[in-house]
XYZ file of C-alpha atoms in Angstrom:
317
model
C 19.703 -65.824 -133.566
C 22.260 -68.557 -134.101
C 23.350 -70.660 -131.131
C 26.960 -69.743 -130.105
C 27.698 -73.466 -129.786
C 26.766 -73.925 -133.437
C 29.150 -71.137 -134.418
C 31.945 -72.772 -132.446
C 31.340 -76.027 -134.306
C 32.193 -74.374 -137.634
C 35.920 -74.894 -137.068
C 37.000 -71.251 -137.332
C 39.904 -69.790 -135.401
C 39.150 -68.513 -131.914
C 39.354 -64.801 -132.774
C 36.991 -65.050 -135.763
C 34.541 -67.208 -133.801
C 34.480 -64.627 -131.009
C 33.864 -61.768 -133.455
C 30.999 -63.629 -135.139
C 29.321 -64.499 -131.838
C 29.613 -60.907 -130.604
C 28.244 -59.565 -133.869
C 25.249 -61.907 -133.731
C 24.573 -60.895 -130.128
C 24.675 -57.256 -131.181
C 22.247 -57.815 -134.062
C 19.901 -59.708 -131.748
C 20.031 -56.956 -129.144
C 19.207 -54.241 -131.682
C 16.263 -56.234 -133.012
C 14.869 -57.128 -129.581
C 14.974 -53.487 -128.481
C 12.817 -52.489 -131.450
C 15.345 -51.407 -134.068
C 13.656 -51.426 -137.473
C 15.248 -53.420 -140.281
C 13.394 -51.509 -142.979
C 12.490 -47.996 -141.770
C 10.388 -45.944 -144.154
C 12.848 -43.048 -144.214
C 15.598 -45.413 -145.424
C 13.545 -46.718 -148.357
C 12.244 -43.245 -149.178
C 15.797 -41.909 -149.325
C 16.988 -44.858 -151.423
C 14.089 -44.366 -153.849
C 14.962 -40.678 -154.136
C 18.615 -41.426 -154.884
C 17.650 -43.914 -157.599
C 15.201 -41.442 -159.149
C 17.964 -38.829 -159.302
C 19.942 -41.151 -161.556
C 22.949 -41.394 -159.295
C 25.780 -43.802 -160.124
C 26.136 -44.547 -156.404
C 23.709 -44.655 -153.500
C 24.303 -44.382 -149.778
C 22.396 -46.798 -147.522
C 22.849 -46.946 -143.731
C 23.549 -50.369 -142.238
C 21.909 -51.784 -139.106
C 24.117 -49.522 -136.942
C 23.176 -46.477 -139.055
C 26.675 -46.302 -140.553
C 26.444 -45.054 -144.186
C 27.575 -47.591 -146.798
C 28.112 -46.658 -150.448
C 27.003 -48.968 -153.289
C 27.419 -48.627 -157.037
C 24.373 -48.757 -159.309
C 26.727 -49.541 -162.173
C 27.707 -53.217 -162.473
C 31.256 -53.570 -161.064
C 33.960 -55.214 -163.164
C 34.278 -58.132 -160.745
C 30.763 -59.403 -161.572
C 30.326 -58.135 -165.140
C 30.636 -61.677 -166.514
C 27.336 -62.766 -164.894
C 25.446 -59.529 -164.088
C 24.059 -56.726 -166.214
C 22.018 -54.724 -163.688
C 21.640 -54.007 -159.990
C 18.899 -54.991 -157.592
C 17.934 -54.022 -154.059
C 18.741 -56.817 -151.610
C 16.655 -57.224 -148.462
C 17.839 -59.479 -145.611
C 15.410 -60.771 -143.004
C 16.333 -60.956 -139.336
C 16.632 -64.715 -139.876
C 19.261 -64.181 -142.555
C 21.122 -61.565 -140.509
C 21.194 -63.740 -137.412
C 21.951 -67.192 -138.843
C 25.337 -67.331 -140.640
C 25.828 -69.799 -143.453
C 28.142 -72.684 -142.489
C 30.045 -72.371 -145.773
C 30.815 -68.644 -145.278
C 30.097 -67.625 -141.671
C 32.554 -64.714 -141.886
C 30.018 -62.911 -144.090
C 28.258 -61.581 -140.975
C 31.344 -59.441 -140.293
C 31.203 -57.641 -143.642
C 29.881 -54.110 -144.043
C 27.262 -55.316 -146.530
C 25.742 -57.751 -144.045
C 22.836 -55.373 -143.529
C 19.050 -55.303 -143.954
C 19.164 -53.273 -147.202
C 22.036 -53.408 -149.695
C 22.651 -53.369 -153.428
C 23.446 -56.592 -155.304
C 23.914 -57.486 -158.949
C 22.071 -59.879 -161.224
C 21.451 -60.820 -164.838
C 18.107 -59.615 -166.050
C 16.732 -59.903 -169.557
C 14.610 -56.903 -170.448
C 13.876 -58.493 -173.818
C 10.391 -59.948 -173.925
C 10.269 -63.702 -174.372
C 6.940 -63.436 -176.178
C 4.583 -60.798 -177.543
C 1.729 -59.046 -175.818
C -1.019 -60.849 -177.731
C 0.357 -64.269 -176.737
C 0.423 -63.177 -173.094
C -3.184 -61.985 -173.309
C -4.324 -65.285 -174.827
C -2.494 -67.340 -172.207
C -3.851 -65.176 -169.402
C -7.427 -65.566 -170.629
C -7.102 -69.361 -170.404
C -5.419 -69.333 -166.985
C -7.924 -66.785 -165.690
C -10.849 -69.015 -166.646
C -9.228 -71.996 -164.927
C -8.716 -69.863 -161.820
C -12.328 -68.660 -161.763
C -13.552 -72.274 -161.871
C -11.157 -73.469 -159.138
C -11.744 -74.326 -155.483
C -8.882 -71.976 -154.592
C -10.789 -69.059 -156.088
C -13.908 -69.923 -154.093
C -11.811 -70.315 -150.964
C -10.293 -66.862 -151.409
C -13.720 -65.332 -152.011
C -14.985 -67.006 -148.821
C -12.092 -65.660 -146.739
C -12.642 -62.136 -148.005
C -16.398 -62.392 -147.501
C -15.967 -63.444 -143.866
C -12.947 -61.297 -142.990
C -13.572 -59.714 -139.589
C -12.686 -56.142 -140.365
C -14.345 -52.809 -140.915
C -11.217 -51.205 -142.350
C -11.524 -49.197 -145.541
C -9.489 -50.838 -148.311
C -8.587 -48.563 -151.211
C -5.491 -50.314 -152.584
C -4.228 -53.776 -153.415
C -0.434 -53.921 -153.635
C 1.185 -57.113 -154.931
C 4.780 -58.276 -154.573
C 6.679 -60.978 -156.438
C 3.856 -62.382 -158.574
C 6.249 -63.228 -161.410
C 6.615 -62.444 -165.107
C 3.617 -63.196 -167.320
C 5.707 -63.512 -170.465
C 7.473 -66.744 -169.608
C 4.864 -69.006 -171.120
C 4.789 -72.727 -170.356
C 5.420 -74.649 -167.166
C 4.694 -74.188 -163.486
C 5.994 -70.623 -163.198
C 3.705 -69.487 -166.001
C 0.631 -70.959 -164.292
C 1.650 -69.505 -160.933
C 2.202 -65.986 -162.310
C -0.973 -65.881 -164.405
C -3.113 -67.343 -161.628
C -1.867 -64.883 -159.033
C -2.461 -61.935 -161.336
C -5.972 -63.257 -162.056
C -6.617 -63.370 -158.310
C -6.245 -59.589 -158.134
C -9.534 -59.170 -160.032
C -11.206 -61.628 -157.646
C -10.038 -59.665 -154.604
C -11.217 -56.336 -156.033
C -14.677 -57.771 -156.700
C -14.935 -59.432 -153.268
C -13.883 -56.308 -151.370
C -16.240 -54.107 -153.382
C -19.124 -56.541 -152.817
C -18.651 -56.161 -149.059
C -18.400 -52.398 -149.396
C -14.994 -52.242 -147.754
C -13.927 -49.778 -150.446
C -16.671 -47.354 -149.302
C -17.731 -46.912 -152.910
C -14.296 -45.751 -154.029
C -12.164 -47.281 -156.789
C -9.700 -49.875 -155.497
C -6.342 -49.095 -157.084
C -4.082 -52.035 -157.873
C -0.282 -51.997 -157.936
C 2.331 -54.677 -158.580
C 6.073 -54.703 -157.886
C 8.446 -57.334 -159.226
C 11.955 -56.675 -160.596
C 11.427 -59.372 -163.260
C 8.678 -57.441 -165.043
C 9.707 -56.613 -168.600
C 8.088 -54.197 -171.050
C 5.477 -56.712 -172.204
C 4.549 -57.445 -168.584
C 4.148 -53.742 -167.880
C 2.008 -53.141 -170.964
C -0.210 -56.065 -169.989
C -0.563 -54.799 -166.417
C -1.454 -51.278 -167.509
C -4.032 -52.741 -169.884
C -5.617 -54.647 -167.001
C -5.798 -51.746 -164.586
C -2.710 -52.702 -162.585
C 0.014 -50.106 -162.087
C 3.555 -51.599 -162.166
C 5.959 -50.021 -159.673
C 9.735 -50.188 -159.450
C 11.378 -51.360 -156.234
C 11.039 -49.930 -153.565
C 8.039 -47.791 -154.557
C 5.572 -50.639 -154.022
C 6.590 -50.912 -150.372
C 6.292 -47.150 -149.928
C 2.710 -47.220 -151.265
C 1.543 -49.476 -148.426
C -0.697 -47.694 -145.925
C -3.529 -48.486 -143.500
C -6.004 -48.756 -146.389
C -3.999 -51.393 -148.278
C -4.459 -55.112 -148.814
C -1.028 -56.656 -149.433
C -0.909 -59.722 -151.697
C 2.303 -61.765 -151.833
C 2.769 -65.528 -151.917
C 6.265 -67.024 -151.459
C 8.303 -64.100 -152.831
C 12.104 -64.079 -152.921
C 12.361 -61.124 -150.549
C 11.156 -60.830 -146.923
C 7.948 -58.982 -147.753
C 6.337 -59.814 -144.399
C 9.145 -58.240 -142.398
C 9.479 -55.232 -144.724
C 5.766 -54.450 -144.598
C 5.441 -54.846 -140.830
C 8.332 -52.427 -140.300
C 6.895 -49.849 -142.712
C 3.170 -49.770 -142.030
C 0.525 -52.167 -140.761
C -1.877 -52.539 -143.712
C -5.583 -53.250 -143.487
C -5.069 -56.920 -144.423
C -2.625 -59.317 -146.057
C -2.997 -62.364 -148.283
C 0.008 -64.652 -148.405
C 1.238 -68.154 -147.657
C 0.536 -69.670 -144.236
C 1.893 -67.831 -141.221
C 3.605 -70.201 -138.807
C 3.491 -69.357 -135.079
C 7.077 -70.433 -134.426
C 10.309 -71.233 -136.196
C 11.542 -74.599 -134.958
C 14.296 -75.035 -137.549
C 17.035 -72.597 -136.540
C 20.139 -74.253 -137.930
C 21.524 -75.117 -141.349
C 21.284 -78.854 -142.025
C 24.167 -80.674 -143.660
C 23.258 -83.093 -146.449
C 25.722 -85.616 -147.857
C 24.719 -87.145 -151.167
C 25.403 -90.685 -152.359
C 28.256 -89.294 -154.423
C 29.798 -87.756 -151.309
C 29.003 -84.184 -152.283
C 28.038 -81.965 -149.349
C 25.059 -79.631 -149.486
C 23.289 -77.447 -146.961
C 19.595 -76.813 -146.349
C 18.637 -73.324 -145.204
C 16.525 -73.312 -142.004
C 14.268 -70.470 -143.145
C 12.531 -69.296 -146.313
C 13.213 -66.167 -148.340
C 10.048 -64.641 -146.826
C 10.060 -65.789 -143.185
C 7.394 -64.724 -140.732
C 7.809 -61.664 -138.552
C 7.505 -61.761 -134.786
C 6.372 -58.159 -135.036
C 3.145 -58.981 -136.892
C 0.078 -57.820 -135.022
C -2.365 -57.766 -137.929
C -5.206 -60.001 -138.992
C -4.284 -62.905 -141.245
C -6.922 -63.978 -143.750
């Protein structure tokens, strides 16, 4: 939670400062007493409303007060958005107001789960055959890499007897955006799914059963989905990937743009997780002001989009 002294330094009027501090204290109290940010029943109900094709959905905020959101792009953002998305806010985001708009914590949509709006191109940037050819090259590079061997070693020595029947992936990226770093990252991470299936089966952690693979990422377009289906990976719309997680799941997610760690730990402790390094503590709790040579002011966020969860009690691999 933000330090009250830091809030007072933001130069707001006394009444607004008091309201922000009290709101942050309230959020911190709810979280410390075990209130879930992402309860399963909330995501199940949201998924049901979306499936019913509603124009609006009702999502409770952190105080369980129902808030209504449109699934149609509002006029005020139609110039830059063409679809909706589900927004997830970590406890870090809820409890650390931005210095350039601290009043946001007082709004009704300052909640763990909300609806936002974005521009998304459903048109494929390339064709399926080009994606397959690029993936074949990136897959071979991955199989010959030290990172692949390292992952195989971790899975081979993982201290668990849990049965793993699913691999569910979050935020691996679009495969159709060929060229550059993001292409390599997306193709490599999707290639790693095959490696994990083979390693888990070799150890017998699947108990002789097929390991089903799922992937959730709002950026997937039709070419991505066709490629995934062709490679034995089932694409899922948000939030269905989260709802698939159970005690027989290995979760795979590296530096996503949503707080996957905190969502998953609130929903269900899986059998294992593979993601970027888990840090034992968060030493950077405040936004840092940066002044460029040209005098322009910028701010550095003190946490990532997928910060660690203090509620994690599972085995990291």
